[in-house]
Coordinates of C-alpha atoms in Angstrom, one line a residue:
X1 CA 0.0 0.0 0.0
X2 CA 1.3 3.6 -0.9
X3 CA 0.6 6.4 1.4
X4 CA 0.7 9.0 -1.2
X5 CA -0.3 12.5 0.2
X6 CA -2.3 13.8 -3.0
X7 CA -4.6 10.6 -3.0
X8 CA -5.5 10.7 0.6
X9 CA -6.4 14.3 0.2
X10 CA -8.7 13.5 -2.9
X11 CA -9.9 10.9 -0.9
X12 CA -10.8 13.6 2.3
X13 CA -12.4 15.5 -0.3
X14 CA -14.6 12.8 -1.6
X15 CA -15.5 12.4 2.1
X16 CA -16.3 16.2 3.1
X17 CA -18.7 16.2 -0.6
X18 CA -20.5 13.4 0.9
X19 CA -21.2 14.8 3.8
X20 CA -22.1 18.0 2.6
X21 CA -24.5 16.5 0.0
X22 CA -26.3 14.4 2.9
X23 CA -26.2 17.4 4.7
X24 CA -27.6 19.8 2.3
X25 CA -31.7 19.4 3.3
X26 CA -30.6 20.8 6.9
X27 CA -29.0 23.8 5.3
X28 CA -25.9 22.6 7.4
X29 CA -22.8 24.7 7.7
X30 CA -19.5 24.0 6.1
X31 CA -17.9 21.4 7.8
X32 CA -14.8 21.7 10.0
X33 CA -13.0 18.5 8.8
X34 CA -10.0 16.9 11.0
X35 CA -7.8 14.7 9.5
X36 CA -6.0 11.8 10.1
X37 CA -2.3 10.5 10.6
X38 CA -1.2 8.8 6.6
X39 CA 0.2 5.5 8.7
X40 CA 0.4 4.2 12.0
X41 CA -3.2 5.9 12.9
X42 CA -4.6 2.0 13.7
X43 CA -4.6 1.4 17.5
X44 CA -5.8 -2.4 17.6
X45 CA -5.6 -4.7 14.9
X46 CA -6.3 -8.7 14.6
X47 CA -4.9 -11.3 12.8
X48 CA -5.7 -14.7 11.3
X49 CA -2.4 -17.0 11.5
X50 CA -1.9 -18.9 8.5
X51 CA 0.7 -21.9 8.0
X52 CA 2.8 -21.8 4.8
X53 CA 6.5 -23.6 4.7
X54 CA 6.4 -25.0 8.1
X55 CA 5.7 -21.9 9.8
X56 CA 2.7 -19.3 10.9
X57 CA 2.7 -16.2 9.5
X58 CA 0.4 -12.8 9.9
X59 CA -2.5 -13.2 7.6
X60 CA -5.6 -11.5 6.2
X61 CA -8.2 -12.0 4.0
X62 CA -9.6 -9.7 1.7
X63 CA -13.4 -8.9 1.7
X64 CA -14.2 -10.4 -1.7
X65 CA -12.0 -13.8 -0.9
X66 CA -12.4 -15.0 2.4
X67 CA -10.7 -18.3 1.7
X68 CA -7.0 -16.9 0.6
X69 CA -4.8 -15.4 2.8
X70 CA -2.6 -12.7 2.5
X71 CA 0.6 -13.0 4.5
X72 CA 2.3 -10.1 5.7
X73 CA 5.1 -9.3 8.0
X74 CA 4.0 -5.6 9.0
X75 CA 1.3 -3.7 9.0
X76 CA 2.1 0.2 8.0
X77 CA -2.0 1.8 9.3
X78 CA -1.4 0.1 12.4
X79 CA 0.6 1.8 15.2
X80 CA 4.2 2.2 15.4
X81 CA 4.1 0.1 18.8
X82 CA 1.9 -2.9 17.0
X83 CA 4.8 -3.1 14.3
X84 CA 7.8 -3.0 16.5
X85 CA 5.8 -5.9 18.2
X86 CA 4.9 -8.2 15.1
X87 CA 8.2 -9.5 14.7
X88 CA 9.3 -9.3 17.8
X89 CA 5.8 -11.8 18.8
X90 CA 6.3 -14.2 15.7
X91 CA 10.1 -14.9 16.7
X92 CA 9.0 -15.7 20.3
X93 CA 6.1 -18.6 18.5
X94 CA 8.8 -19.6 16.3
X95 CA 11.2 -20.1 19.4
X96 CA 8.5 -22.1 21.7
X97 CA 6.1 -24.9 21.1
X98 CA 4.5 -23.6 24.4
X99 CA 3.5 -20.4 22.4
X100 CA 2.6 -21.8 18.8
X101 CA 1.3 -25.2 19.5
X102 CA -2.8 -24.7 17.9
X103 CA -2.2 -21.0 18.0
X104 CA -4.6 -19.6 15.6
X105 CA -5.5 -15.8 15.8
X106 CA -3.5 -12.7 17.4
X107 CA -4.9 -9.2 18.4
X108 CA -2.9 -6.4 19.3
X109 CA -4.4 -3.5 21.5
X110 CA -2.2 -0.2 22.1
X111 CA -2.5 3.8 23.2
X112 CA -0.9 6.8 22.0
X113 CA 0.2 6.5 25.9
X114 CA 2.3 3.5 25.2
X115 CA 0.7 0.9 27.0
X116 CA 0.0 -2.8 24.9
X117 CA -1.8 -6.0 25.1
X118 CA -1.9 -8.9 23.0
X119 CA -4.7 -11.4 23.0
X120 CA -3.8 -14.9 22.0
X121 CA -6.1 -17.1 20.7
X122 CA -5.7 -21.5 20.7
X123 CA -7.7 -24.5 19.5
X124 CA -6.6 -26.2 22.8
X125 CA -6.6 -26.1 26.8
X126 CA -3.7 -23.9 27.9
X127 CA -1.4 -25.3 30.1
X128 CA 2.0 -24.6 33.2
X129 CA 3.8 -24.9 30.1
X130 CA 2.5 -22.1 28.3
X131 CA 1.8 -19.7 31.2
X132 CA 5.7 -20.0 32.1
X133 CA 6.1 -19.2 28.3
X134 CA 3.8 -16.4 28.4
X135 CA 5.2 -14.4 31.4
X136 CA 8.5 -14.6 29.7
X137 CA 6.9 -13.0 26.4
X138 CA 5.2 -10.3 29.0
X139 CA 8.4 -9.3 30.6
X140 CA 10.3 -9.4 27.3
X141 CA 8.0 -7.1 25.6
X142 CA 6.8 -5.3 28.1
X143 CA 2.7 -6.1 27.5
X144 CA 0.0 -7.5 29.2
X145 CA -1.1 -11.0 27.2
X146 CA -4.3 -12.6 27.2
X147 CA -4.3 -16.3 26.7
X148 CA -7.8 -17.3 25.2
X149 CA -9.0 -21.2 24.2
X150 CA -13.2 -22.0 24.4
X151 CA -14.5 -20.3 27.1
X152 CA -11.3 -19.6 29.4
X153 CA -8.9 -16.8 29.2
X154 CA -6.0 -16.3 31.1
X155 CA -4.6 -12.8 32.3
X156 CA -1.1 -12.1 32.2
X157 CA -0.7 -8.3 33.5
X158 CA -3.9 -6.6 33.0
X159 CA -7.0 -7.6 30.8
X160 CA -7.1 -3.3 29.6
X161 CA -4.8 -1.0 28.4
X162 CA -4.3 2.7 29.9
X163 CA -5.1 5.7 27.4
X164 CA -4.5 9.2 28.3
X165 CA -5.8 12.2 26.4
X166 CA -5.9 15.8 26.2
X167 CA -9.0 17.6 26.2
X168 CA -9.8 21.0 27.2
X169 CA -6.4 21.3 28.7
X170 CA -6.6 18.5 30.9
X171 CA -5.4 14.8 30.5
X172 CA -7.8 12.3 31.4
X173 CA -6.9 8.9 31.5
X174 CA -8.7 5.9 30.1
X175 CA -9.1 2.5 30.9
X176 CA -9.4 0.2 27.7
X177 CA -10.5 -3.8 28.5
X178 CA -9.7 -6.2 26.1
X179 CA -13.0 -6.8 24.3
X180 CA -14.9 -3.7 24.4
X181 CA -15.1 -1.1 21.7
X182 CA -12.7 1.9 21.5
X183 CA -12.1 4.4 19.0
X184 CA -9.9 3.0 16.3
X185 CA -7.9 6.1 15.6
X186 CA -6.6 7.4 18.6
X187 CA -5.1 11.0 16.9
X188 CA -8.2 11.7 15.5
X189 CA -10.5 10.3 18.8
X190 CA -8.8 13.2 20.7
X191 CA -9.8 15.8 18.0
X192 CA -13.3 14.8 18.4
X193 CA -13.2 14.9 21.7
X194 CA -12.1 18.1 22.0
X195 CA -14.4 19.4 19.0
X196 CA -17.3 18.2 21.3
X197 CA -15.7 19.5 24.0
X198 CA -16.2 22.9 22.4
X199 CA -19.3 22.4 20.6
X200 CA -21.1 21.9 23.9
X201 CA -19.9 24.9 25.9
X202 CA -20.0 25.4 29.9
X203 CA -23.6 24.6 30.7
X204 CA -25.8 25.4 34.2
X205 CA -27.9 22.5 33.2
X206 CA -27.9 18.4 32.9
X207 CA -26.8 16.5 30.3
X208 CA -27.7 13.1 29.5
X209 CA -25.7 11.0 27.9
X210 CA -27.0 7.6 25.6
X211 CA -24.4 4.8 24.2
X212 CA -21.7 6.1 26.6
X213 CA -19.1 3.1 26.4
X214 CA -16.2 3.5 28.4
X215 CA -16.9 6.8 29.0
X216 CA -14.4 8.2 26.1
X217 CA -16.8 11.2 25.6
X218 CA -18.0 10.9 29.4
X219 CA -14.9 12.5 31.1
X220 CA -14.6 15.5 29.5
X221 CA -18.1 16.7 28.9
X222 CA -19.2 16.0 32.6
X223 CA -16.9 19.0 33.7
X224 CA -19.1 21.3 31.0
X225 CA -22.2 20.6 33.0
X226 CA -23.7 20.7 36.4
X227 CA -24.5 16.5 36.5
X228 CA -24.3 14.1 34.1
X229 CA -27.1 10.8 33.7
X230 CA -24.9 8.4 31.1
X231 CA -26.4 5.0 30.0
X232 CA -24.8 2.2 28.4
X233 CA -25.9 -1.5 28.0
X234 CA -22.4 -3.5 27.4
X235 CA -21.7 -4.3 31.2
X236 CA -17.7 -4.5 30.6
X237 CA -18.1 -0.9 28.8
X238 CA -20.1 -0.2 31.9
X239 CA -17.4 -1.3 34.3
X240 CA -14.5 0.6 32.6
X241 CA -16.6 3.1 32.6
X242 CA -16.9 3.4 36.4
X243 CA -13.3 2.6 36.9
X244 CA -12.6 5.5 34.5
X245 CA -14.7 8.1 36.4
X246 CA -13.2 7.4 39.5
X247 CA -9.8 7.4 38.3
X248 CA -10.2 10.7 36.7
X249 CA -11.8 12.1 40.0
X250 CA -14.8 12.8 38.0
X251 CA -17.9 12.8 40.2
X252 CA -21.0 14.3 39.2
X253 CA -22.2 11.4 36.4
X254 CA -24.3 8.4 37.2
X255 CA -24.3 5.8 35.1
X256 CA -26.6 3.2 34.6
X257 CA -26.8 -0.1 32.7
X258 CA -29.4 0.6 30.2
X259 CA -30.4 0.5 26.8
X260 CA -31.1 3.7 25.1
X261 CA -34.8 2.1 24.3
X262 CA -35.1 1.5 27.7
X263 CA -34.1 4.4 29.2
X264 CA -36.7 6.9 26.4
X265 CA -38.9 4.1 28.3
X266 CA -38.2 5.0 31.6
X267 CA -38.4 8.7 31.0
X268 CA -41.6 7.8 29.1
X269 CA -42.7 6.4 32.6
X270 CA -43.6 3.4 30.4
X271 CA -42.4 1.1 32.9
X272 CA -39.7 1.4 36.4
X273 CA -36.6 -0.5 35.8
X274 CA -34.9 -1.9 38.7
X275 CA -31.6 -0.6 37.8
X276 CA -32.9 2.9 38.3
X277 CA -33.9 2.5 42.2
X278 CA -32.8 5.2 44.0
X279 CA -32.2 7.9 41.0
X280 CA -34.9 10.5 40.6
X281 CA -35.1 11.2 37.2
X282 CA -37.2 14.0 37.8
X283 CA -34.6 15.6 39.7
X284 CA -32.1 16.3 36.7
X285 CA -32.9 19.7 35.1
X286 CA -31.7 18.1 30.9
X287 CA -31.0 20.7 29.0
X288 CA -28.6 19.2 26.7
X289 CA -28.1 15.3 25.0
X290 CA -25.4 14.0 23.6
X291 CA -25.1 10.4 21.8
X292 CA -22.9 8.3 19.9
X293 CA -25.2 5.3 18.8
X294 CA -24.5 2.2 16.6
X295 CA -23.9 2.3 12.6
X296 CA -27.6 1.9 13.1
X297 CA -28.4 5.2 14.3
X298 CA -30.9 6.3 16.7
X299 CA -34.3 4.0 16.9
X300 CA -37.5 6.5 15.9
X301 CA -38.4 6.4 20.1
X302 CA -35.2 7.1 20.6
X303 CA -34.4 9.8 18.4
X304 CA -38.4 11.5 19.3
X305 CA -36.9 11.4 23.0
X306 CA -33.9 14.1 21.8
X307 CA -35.9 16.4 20.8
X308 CA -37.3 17.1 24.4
X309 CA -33.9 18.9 24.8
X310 CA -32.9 22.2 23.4
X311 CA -29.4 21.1 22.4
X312 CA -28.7 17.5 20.9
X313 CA -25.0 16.8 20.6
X314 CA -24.5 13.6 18.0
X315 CA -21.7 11.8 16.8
X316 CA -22.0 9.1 14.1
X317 CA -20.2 6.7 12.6
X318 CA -22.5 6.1 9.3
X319 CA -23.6 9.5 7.8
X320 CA -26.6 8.1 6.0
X321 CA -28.5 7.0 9.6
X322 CA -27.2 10.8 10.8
X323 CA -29.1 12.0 8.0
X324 CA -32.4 10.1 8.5
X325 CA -32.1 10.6 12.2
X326 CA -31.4 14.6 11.4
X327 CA -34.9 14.2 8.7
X328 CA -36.7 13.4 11.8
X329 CA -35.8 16.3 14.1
X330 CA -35.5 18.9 11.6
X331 CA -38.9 20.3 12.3
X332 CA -37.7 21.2 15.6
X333 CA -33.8 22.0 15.8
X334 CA -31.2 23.1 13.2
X335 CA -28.0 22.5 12.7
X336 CA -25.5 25.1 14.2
X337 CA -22.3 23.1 13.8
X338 CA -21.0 20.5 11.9
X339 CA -17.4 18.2 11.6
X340 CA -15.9 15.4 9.7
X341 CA -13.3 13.5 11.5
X342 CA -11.2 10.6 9.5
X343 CA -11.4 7.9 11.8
X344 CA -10.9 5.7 8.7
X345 CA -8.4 6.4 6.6
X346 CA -8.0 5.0 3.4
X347 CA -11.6 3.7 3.5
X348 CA -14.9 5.4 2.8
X349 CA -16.0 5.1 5.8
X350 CA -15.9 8.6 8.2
X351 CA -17.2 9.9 11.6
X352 CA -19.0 12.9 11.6
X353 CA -20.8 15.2 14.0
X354 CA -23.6 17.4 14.7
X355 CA -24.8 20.1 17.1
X356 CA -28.4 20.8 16.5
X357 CA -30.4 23.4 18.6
X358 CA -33.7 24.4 18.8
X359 CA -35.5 26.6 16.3

């Protein structure tokens, strides 16, 4: 792959026209566009292991042929630290049966911070054997590892990695698990962040918050507000999340494990949920929402529940559901701001966001 400058640029382009065009019914503003790193943006990456000459190699598969591999020894979108450890891993297989024996899929997980894990993945029951071997490979390379074989997993170090970001002139600090969704492109997550950082302004009010994962938005938008209600169904999103607030000394959100469906229920008074016992919802004065749904976009309820507040605050990873969600509330609020953010380089896919207010 060639990482020319000009092509990534027409490629940008392409991106911000798209936008704009899906855009254009709202009478949105230009948007600001942020882009991305050329390599080494990728902060995770996964690979097959494939065996060719009597030994495992890196491997993927393209989209349109799932049944060929592609071996490779390096991967130039991934980060610099996931390529100084790819060669560094496959010598340490080569070197032990303990390590390679039914080995059949590696992931990498690292932070702008520095910190690593690698997940490996057997067809087989690991044993003393391989734990000795994989404390080894932990000190050696200075990583947490993650044994996994049907249904067990085994934690050398930790099972998360620590990212730290600057937002609004303060670093907060992250808490990654292995397993649980984080943003991709660590660069460009921090231009978001601070983007919505700025887009949502110091506030008197309450915010709620819907799809709030590990809190990446979380942390810095609590101290823009006076209290913050955040739900999020994944309970290991749910638990980083909690160990991420109270790392950062963040204490004025309360997070509960809930759908967004279920919580436009509960605020509906449809039906009490249990998991809400002891937090008066009528108590929080909402003047703002922010959320950061699925490729799916916000469900109708869902999305008919934003427009209670007078500022909606959305980030999207699939323009097209932003657009139809945005068709549905246009009655009511306008766009004010608007960004493009390459999470996805080399790719058409983008992330994008909107701040809507009320007419």
């Amino acid at each position: 792959m060639t990482f020319d400058a000009a092509r990534y640029t027409a490629q940008l382009q392409d991106k911000v026209t798209r936008l704009r065009d899906l855009l254009a019914p709202f009478d949105a503003p230009e948007p600001q566009v942020f882009d991305s790193p050329l390599q080494h943006f990728r902060l995770r990456a996964e690979f097959r292991l494939w065996r060719e000459g009597g030994e495992r190699h890196y491997a993927m598969f393209s989209q349109d042929d799932k049944r060929t591999p592609i071996l490779i020894e390096d991967f130039p979108i991934a980060s610099a630290r996931i390529n100084q450890l790819m060669p560094q891993l496959k010598a340490a297989w080569q070197a032990s049966a303990a390590l390679s024996h039914k080995l059949f899929q590696v992931e990498f997980l690292t932070t702008l911070a520095g910190d690593a894990m690698i997940t490996l993945c057997y067809h087989r029951p690991l044993d003393e054997h391989w734990h000795a071997a994989a404390n080894q490979l932990a000190a050696d390379l200075n990583v947490s590892i993650i044994g996994r074989s049907k249904g067990k997993r085994d934690v050398i170090g930790h099972d998360y990695v620590v990212e730290k970001l600057d937002v609004g002139g303060r670093t907060f600090s992250y808490r990654q698990p292995e397993g649980a969704f984080t943003q991709p492109n660590g660069t460009v997550n921090q231009k978001m962040l601070n983007w919505a950082y700025d887009a949502l302004g110091d506030r008197a009010d309450d915010l709620l918050e819907l799809y709030c994962g590990n809190g990446n938005f979380t942390l810095p938008l609590a101290t823009r507000v006076r209290k913050v209600l955040a739900t999020e169904i994944s309970k290991t999103s749910v638990n980083a999340a909690l160990s991420n607030l109270d790392e950062n000394a963040v204490a004025n959100v309360t997070l509960v494990r809930l759908s967004a469906e279920e919580l436009t229920e509960a605020l509906n008074e449809v039906r009490p949920f249990r998991r809400l016992q002891g937090i008066d919802l009528k108590s929080y004065e909402f003047g703002s929402v922010f959320v950061d749904p699925p490729r799916a976009g916000m469900d109708p309820d869902t999305c008919e529940l934003t427009r209670r507040f007078d500022t909606i605050l959305y980030i999207s990873c699939n323009p097209e559901t932003l657009a139809a969600n945005i068709a549905q509330l246009h009655d009511t609020h306008r766009i004010t701001r608007c960004a493009l953010f390459d999470q996805f380089p080399w790719t058409h896919h983008m992330e994008s966001g909107v701040l809507l207010t009320r007419r």
